mmCIF file of C-alpha atoms and ligand atoms in Angstrom:
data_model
loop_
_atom_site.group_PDB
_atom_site.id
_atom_site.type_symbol
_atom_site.label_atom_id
_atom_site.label_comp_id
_atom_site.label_asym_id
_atom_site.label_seq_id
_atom_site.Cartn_x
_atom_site.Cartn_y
_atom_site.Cartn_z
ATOM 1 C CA UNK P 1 177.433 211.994 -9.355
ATOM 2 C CA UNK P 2 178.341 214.908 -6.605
ATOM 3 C CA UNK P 3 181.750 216.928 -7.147
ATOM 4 C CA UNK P 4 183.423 214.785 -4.886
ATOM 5 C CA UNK P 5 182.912 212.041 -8.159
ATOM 6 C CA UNK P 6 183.558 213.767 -10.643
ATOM 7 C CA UNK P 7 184.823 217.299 -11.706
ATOM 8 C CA UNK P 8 182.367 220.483 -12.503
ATOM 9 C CA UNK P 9 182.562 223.959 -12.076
ATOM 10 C CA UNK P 10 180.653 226.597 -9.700
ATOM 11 C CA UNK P 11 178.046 227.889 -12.259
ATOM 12 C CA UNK P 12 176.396 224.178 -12.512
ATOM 13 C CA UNK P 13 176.674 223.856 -8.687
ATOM 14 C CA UNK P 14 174.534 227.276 -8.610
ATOM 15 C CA UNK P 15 172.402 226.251 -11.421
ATOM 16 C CA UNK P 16 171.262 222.729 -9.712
ATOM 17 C CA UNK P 17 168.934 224.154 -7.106
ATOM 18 C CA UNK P 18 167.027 226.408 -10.039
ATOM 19 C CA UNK P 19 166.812 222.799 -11.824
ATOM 20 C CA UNK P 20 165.731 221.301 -8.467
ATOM 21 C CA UNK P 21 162.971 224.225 -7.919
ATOM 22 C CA UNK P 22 161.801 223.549 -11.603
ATOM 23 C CA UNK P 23 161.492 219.864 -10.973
ATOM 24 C CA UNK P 24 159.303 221.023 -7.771
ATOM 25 C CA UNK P 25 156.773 223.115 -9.709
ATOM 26 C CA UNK P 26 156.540 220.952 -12.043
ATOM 27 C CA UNK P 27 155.734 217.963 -9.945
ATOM 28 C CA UNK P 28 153.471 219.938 -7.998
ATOM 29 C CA UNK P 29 151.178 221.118 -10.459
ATOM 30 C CA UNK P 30 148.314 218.661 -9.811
ATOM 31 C CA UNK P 31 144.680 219.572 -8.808
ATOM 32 C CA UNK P 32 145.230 216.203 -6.672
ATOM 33 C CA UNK P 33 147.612 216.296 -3.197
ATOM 34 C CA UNK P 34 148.211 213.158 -3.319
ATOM 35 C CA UNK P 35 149.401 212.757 -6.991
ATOM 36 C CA UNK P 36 151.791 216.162 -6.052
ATOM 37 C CA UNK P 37 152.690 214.127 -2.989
ATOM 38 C CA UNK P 38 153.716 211.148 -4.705
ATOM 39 C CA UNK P 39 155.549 212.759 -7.299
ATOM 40 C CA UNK P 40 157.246 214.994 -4.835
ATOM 41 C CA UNK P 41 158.839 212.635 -3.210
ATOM 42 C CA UNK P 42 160.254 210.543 -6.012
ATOM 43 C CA UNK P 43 162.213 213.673 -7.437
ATOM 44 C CA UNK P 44 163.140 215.284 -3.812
ATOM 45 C CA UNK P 45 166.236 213.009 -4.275
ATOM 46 C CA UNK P 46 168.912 211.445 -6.709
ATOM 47 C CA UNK P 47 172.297 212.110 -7.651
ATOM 48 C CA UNK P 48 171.196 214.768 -11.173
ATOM 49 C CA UNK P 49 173.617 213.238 -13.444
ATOM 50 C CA UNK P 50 171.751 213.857 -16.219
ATOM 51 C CA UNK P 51 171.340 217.734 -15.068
ATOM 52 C CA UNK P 52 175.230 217.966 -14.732
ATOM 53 C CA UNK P 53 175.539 216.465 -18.264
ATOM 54 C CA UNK P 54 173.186 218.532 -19.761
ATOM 55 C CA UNK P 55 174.252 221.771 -17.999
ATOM 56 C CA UNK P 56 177.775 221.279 -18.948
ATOM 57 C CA UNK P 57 176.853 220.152 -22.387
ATOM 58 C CA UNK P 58 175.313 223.813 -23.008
ATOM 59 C CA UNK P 59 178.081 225.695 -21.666
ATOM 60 C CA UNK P 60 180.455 223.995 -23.620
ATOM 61 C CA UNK P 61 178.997 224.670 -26.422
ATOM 62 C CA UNK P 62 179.216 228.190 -25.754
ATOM 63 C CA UNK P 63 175.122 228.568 -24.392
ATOM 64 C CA UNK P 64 174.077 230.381 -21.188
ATOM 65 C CA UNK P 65 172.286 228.486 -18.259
ATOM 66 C CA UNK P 66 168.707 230.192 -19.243
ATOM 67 C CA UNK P 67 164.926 229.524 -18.712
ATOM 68 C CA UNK P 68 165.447 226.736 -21.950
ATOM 69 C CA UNK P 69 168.049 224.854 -20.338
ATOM 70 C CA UNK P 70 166.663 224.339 -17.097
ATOM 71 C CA UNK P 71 163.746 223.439 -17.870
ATOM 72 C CA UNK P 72 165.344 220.816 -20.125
ATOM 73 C CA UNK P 73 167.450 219.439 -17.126
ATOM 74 C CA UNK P 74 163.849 219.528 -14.843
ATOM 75 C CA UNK P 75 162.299 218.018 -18.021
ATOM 76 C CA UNK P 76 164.490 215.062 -18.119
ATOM 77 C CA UNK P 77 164.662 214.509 -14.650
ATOM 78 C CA UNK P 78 160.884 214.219 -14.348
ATOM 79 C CA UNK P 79 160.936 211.864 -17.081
ATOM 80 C CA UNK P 80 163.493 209.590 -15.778
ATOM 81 C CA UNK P 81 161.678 209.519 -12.156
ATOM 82 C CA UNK P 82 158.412 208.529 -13.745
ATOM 83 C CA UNK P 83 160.379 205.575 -15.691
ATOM 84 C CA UNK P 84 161.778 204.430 -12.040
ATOM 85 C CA UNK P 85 158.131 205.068 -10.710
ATOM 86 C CA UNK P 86 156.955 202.601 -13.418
ATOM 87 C CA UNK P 87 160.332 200.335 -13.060
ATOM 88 C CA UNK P 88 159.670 200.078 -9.105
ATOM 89 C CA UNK P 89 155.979 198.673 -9.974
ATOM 90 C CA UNK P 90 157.238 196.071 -12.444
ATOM 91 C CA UNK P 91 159.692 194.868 -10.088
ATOM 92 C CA UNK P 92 157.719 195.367 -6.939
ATOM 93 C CA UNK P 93 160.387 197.086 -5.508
ATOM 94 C CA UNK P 94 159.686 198.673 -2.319
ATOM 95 C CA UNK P 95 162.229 201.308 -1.531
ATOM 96 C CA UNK P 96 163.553 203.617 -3.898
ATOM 97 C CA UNK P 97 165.722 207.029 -3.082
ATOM 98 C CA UNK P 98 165.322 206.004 0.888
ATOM 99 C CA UNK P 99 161.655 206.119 0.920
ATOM 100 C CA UNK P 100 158.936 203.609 0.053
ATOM 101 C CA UNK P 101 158.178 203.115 -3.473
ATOM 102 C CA UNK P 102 154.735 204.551 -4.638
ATOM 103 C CA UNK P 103 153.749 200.820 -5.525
ATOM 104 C CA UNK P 104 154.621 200.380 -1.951
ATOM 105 C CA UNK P 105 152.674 202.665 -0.820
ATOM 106 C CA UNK P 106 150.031 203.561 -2.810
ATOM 107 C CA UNK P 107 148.934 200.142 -4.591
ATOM 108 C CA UNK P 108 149.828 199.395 -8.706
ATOM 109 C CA UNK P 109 146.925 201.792 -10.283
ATOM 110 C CA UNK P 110 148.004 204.898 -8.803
ATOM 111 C CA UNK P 111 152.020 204.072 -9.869
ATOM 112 C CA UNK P 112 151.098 203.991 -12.865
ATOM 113 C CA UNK P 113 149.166 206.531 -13.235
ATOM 114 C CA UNK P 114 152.102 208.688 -11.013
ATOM 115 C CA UNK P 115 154.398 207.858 -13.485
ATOM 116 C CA UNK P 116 151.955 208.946 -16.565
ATOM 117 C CA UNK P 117 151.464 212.601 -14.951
ATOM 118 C CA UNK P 118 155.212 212.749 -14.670
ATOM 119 C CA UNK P 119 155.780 212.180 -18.866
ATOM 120 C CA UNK P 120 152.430 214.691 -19.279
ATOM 121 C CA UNK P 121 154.011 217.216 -16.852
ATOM 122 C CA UNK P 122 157.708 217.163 -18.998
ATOM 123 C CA UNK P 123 156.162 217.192 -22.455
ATOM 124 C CA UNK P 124 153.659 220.170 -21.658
ATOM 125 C CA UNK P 125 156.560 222.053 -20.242
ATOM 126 C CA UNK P 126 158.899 221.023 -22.563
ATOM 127 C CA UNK P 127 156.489 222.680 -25.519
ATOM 128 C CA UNK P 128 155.572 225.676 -23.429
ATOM 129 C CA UNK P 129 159.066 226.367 -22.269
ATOM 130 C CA UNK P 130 161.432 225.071 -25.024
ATOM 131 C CA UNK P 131 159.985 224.410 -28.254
ATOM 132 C CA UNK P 132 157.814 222.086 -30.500
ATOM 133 C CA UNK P 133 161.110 220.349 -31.460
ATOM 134 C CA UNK P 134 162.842 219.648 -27.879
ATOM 135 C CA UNK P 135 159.002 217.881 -27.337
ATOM 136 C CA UNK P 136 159.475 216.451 -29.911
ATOM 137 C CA UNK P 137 162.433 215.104 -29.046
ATOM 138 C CA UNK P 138 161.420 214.411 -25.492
ATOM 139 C CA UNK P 139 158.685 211.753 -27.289
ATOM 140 C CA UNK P 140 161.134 210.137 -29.341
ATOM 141 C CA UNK P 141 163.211 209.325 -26.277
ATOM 142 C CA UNK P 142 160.005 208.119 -24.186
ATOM 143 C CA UNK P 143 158.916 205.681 -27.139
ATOM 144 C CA UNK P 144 163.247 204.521 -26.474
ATOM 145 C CA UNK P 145 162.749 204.053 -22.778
ATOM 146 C CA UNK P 146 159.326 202.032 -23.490
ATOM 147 C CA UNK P 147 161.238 199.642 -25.862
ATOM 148 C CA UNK P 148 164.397 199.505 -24.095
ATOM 149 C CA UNK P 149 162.558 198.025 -20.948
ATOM 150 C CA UNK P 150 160.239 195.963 -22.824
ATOM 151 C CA UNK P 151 163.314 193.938 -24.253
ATOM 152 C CA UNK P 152 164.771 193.967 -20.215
ATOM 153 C CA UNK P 153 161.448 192.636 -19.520
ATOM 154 C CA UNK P 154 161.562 189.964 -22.237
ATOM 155 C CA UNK P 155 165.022 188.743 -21.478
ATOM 156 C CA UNK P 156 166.551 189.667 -18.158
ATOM 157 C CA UNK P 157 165.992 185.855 -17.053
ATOM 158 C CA UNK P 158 167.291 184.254 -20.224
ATOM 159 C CA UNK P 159 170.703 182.510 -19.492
ATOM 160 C CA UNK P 160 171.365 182.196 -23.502
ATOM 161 C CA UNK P 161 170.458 186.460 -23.593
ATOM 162 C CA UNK P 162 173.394 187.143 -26.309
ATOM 163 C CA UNK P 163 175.126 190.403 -25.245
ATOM 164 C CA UNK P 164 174.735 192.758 -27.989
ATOM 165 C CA UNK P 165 171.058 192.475 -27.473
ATOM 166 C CA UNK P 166 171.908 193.261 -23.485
ATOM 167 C CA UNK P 167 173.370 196.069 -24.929
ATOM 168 C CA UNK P 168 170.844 197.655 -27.247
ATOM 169 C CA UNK P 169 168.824 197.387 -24.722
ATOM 170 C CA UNK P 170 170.743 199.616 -22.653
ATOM 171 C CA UNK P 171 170.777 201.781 -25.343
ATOM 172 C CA UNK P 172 167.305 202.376 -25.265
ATOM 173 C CA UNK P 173 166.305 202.005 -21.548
ATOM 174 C CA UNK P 174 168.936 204.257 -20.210
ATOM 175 C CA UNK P 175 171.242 205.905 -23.046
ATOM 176 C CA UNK P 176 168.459 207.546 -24.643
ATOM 177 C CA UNK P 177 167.545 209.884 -21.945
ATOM 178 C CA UNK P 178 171.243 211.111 -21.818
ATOM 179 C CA UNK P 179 171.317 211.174 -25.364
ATOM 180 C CA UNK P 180 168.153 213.333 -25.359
ATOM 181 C CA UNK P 181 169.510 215.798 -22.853
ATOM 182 C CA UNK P 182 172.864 216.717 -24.481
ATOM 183 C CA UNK P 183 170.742 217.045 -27.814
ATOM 184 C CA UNK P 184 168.564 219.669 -25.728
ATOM 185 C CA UNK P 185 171.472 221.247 -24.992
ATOM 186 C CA UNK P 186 172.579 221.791 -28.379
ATOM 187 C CA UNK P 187 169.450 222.578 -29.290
ATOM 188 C CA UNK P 188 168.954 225.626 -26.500
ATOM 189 C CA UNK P 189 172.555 226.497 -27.169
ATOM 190 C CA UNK P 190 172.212 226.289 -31.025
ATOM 191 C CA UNK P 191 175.133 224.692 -31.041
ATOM 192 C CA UNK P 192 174.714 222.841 -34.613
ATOM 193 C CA UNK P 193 176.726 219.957 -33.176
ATOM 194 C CA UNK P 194 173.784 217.716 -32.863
ATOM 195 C CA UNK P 195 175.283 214.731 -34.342
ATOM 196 C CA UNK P 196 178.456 215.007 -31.825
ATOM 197 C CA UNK P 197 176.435 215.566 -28.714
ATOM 198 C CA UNK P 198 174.529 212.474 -29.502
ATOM 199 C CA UNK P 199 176.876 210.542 -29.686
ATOM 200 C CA UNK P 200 178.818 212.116 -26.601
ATOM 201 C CA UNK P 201 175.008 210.841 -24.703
ATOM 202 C CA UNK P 202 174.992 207.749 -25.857
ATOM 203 C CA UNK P 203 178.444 206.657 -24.767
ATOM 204 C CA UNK P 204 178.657 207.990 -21.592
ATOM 205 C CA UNK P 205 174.618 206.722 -21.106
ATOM 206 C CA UNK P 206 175.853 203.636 -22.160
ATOM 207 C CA UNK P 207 178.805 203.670 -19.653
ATOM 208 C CA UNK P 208 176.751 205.266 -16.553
ATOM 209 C CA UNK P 209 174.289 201.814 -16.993
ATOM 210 C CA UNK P 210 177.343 199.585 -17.290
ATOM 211 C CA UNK P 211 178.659 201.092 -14.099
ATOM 212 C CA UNK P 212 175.210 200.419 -12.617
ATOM 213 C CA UNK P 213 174.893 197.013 -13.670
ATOM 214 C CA UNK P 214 178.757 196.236 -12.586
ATOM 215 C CA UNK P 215 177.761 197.888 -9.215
ATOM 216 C CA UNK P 216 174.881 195.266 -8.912
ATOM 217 C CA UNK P 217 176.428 192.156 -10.407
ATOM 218 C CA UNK P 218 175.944 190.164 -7.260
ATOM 219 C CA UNK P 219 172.363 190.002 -8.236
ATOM 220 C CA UNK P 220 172.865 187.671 -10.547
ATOM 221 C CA UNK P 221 170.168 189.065 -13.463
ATOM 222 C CA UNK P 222 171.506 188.342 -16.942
ATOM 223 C CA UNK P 223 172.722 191.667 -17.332
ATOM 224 C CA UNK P 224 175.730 192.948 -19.430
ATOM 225 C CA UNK P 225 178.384 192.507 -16.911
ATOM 226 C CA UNK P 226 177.084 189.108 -15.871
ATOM 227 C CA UNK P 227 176.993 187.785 -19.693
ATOM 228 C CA UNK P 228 180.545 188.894 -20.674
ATOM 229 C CA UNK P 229 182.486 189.146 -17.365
ATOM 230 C CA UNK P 230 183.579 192.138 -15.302
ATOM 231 C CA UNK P 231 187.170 192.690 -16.654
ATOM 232 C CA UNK P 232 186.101 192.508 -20.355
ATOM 233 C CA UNK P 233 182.965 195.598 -18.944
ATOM 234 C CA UNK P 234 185.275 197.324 -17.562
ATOM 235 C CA UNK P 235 187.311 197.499 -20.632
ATOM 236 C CA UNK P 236 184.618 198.159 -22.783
ATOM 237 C CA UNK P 237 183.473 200.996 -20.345
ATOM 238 C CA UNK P 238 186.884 202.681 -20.692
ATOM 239 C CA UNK P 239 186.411 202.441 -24.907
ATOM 240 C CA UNK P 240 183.058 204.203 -23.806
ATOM 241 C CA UNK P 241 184.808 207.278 -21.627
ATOM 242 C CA UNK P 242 187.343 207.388 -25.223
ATOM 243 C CA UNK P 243 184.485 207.262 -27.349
ATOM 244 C CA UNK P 244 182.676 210.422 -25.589
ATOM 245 C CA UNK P 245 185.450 212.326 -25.225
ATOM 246 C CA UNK P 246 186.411 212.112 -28.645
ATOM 247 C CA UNK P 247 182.981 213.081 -29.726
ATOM 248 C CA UNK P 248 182.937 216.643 -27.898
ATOM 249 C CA UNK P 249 182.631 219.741 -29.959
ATOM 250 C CA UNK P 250 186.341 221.324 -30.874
ATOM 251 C CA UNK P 251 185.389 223.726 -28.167
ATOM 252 C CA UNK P 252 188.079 225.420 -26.499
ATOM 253 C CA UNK P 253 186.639 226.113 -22.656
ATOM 254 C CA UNK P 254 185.999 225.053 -19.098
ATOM 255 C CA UNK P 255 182.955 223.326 -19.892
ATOM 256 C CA UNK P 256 183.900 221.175 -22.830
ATOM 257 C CA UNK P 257 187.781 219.876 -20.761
ATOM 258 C CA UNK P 258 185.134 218.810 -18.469
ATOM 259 C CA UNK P 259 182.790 217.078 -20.444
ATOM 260 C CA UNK P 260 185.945 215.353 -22.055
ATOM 261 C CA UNK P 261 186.991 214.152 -18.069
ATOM 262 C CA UNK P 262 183.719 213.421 -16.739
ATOM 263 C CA UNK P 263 183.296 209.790 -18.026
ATOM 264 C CA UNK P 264 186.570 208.756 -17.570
ATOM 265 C CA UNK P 265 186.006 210.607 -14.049
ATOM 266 C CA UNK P 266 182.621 208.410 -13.103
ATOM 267 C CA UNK P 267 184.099 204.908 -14.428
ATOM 268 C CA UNK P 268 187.422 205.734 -11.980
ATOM 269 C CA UNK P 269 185.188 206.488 -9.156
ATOM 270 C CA UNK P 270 183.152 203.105 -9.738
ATOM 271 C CA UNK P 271 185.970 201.067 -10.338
ATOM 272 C CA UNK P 272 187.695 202.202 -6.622
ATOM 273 C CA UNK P 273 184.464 200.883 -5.601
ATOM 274 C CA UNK P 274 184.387 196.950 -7.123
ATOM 275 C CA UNK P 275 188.248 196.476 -7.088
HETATM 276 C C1 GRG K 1 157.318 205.880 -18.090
HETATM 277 C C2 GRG K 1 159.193 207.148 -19.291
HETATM 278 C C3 GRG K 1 158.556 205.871 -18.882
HETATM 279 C C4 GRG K 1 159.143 204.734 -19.271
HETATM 280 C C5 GRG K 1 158.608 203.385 -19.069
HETATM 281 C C6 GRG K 1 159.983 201.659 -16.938
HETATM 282 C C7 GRG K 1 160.578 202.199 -18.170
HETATM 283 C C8 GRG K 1 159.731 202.382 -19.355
HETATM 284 C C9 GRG K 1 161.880 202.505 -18.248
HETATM 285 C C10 GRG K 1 162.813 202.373 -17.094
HETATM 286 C C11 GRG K 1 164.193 202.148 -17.558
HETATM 287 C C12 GRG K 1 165.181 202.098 -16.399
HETATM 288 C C13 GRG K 1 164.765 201.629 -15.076
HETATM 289 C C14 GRG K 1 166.445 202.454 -16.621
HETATM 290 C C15 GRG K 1 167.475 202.440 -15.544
HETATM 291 C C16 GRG K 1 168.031 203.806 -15.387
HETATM 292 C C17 GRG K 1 169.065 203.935 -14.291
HETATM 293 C C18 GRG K 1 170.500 203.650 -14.596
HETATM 294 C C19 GRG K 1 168.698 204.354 -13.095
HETATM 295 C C20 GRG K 1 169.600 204.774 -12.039
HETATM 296 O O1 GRG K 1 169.787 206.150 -12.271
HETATM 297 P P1 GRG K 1 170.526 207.084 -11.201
HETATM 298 O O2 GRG K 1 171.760 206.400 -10.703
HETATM 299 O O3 GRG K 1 169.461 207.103 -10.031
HETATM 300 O O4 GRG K 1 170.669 208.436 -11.807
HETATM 301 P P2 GRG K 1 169.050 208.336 -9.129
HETATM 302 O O5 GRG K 1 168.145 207.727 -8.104
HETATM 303 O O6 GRG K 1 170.278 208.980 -8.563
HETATM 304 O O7 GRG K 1 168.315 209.262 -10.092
#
């Protein structure tokens, strides 16, 4: 989710590489090369949408881009590497960001145990760097991500999968960890719009994994799209970019006309792309 996708403004594009350095010392922070290696080059790549989000989300609400914030953007980024670390190994995957998978390359045991370091890592820095509550928060979302993918796991091969369960899945597996990071936001930019910015997360979470799944549809896996049809997604997506916008903060700034556009933004560029 580059610039070229969707809008932002200069301060996040200077802010990224401090998120990218935090993701770095965090990752390499292991008595063990090769469990720095392997977690290195997992998070050397992606697209940050969750950093943008969460970036945004703070200056919006009127916060600064400090020590709290990006470590909450390098914080949920670890997390949501370790889940694809742990995803990859379930599905055997063996590419992932352009390089081999850990599974791949480095046998079952040590993904998994990768991927564990990775949660440790973000909830030790998340309590040194943020607070007791924002780790708190951070294991909420975790114990989301585990259930989310345990009902994928369950049903992703059952023809009769009714949608809403497809959907609170999604919810769970993906939505949460967008949810958590505009909630971080408020909660470094004491923002007392909690309730708002969760909402704003888990719309546009929920939107980001429908574009995902409508980007993938030919692989015929009982997902969302594939259950209900790709015009009626589409139109649910664009209640979704409604739905966030709606919920941001009465903020009158940059940040927050962005955060309004951004959905709306992502599902426009996706939709160029499947029409
Ligand atoms: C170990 C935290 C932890 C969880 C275990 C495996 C698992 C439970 C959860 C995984 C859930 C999952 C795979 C959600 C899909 C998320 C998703 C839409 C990934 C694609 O995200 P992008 O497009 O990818 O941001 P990049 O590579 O750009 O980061």
């Amino acid at each position: 989710m580059s610039a070229t996708v969707v809008p932002t403004l200069p301060m996040i594009a200077e802010a990224l590489p401090r998120v990218d350095a935090q993701i770095r010392e965090l990752v390499t922070s292991s008595t063990l090369p090769k469990v720095n290696d392997a977690s290195s080059r997992i998070t050397a790549s992606g697209k940050r949408p969750r950093s943008i989000v969460i970036l945004t989300s703070t200056l919006a609400l009127g916060g600064s881009l400090d020590k709290r914030v990006i470590t909450s953007a390098a914080c949920v980024e670890v997390l949501h590497a370790g889940s694809l670390v742990h995803d990859d190994l379930m599905d055997n995957a063996t590419e992932r960001r352009g390089v081999p998978t850990i599974n791949a390359a480095w046998g079952l045991g040590p993904a998994v145990l990768v991927g564990d370091f990775m949660l440790a890592k973000a909830s030790q820095a998340a309590l040194r760097d943020i607070s007791a509550t924002a780790a708190g928060h951070i294991a909420a979302a975790v114990a989301e991500l585990v259930e989310g993918q345990f009902m994928e796991v369950l049903d992703l091969q059952d023809r009769s999968r009714p949608p809403d369960r497809a959907l609170k899945s999604i919810d769970l597996k993906t939505a949460a960890l967008f949810r958590l990071g505009c909630v971080l936001a408020d909660h470094c930019a004491d923002g007392a719009e909690e309730q708002r910015m969760a909402e704003y997360g888990t719309a546009f979470g929920l939107l980001f994994q429908l574009v995902d799944d409508l980007l993938d549809l030919a692989e015929g896996v009982y997902s969302y799209p594939y259950l209900t049809g790709k015009d009626h997604t589409v139109e649910y997506c664009t209640e979704l970019a409604a739905r966030a916008a709606a919920a941001v903060p009465d903020r009158d700034n940059d940040a927050a006309a962005i955060l309004r556009e951004l959905p709306a933004a992502y599902l426009n560029w996706a939709t160029s792309l499947i029409a």
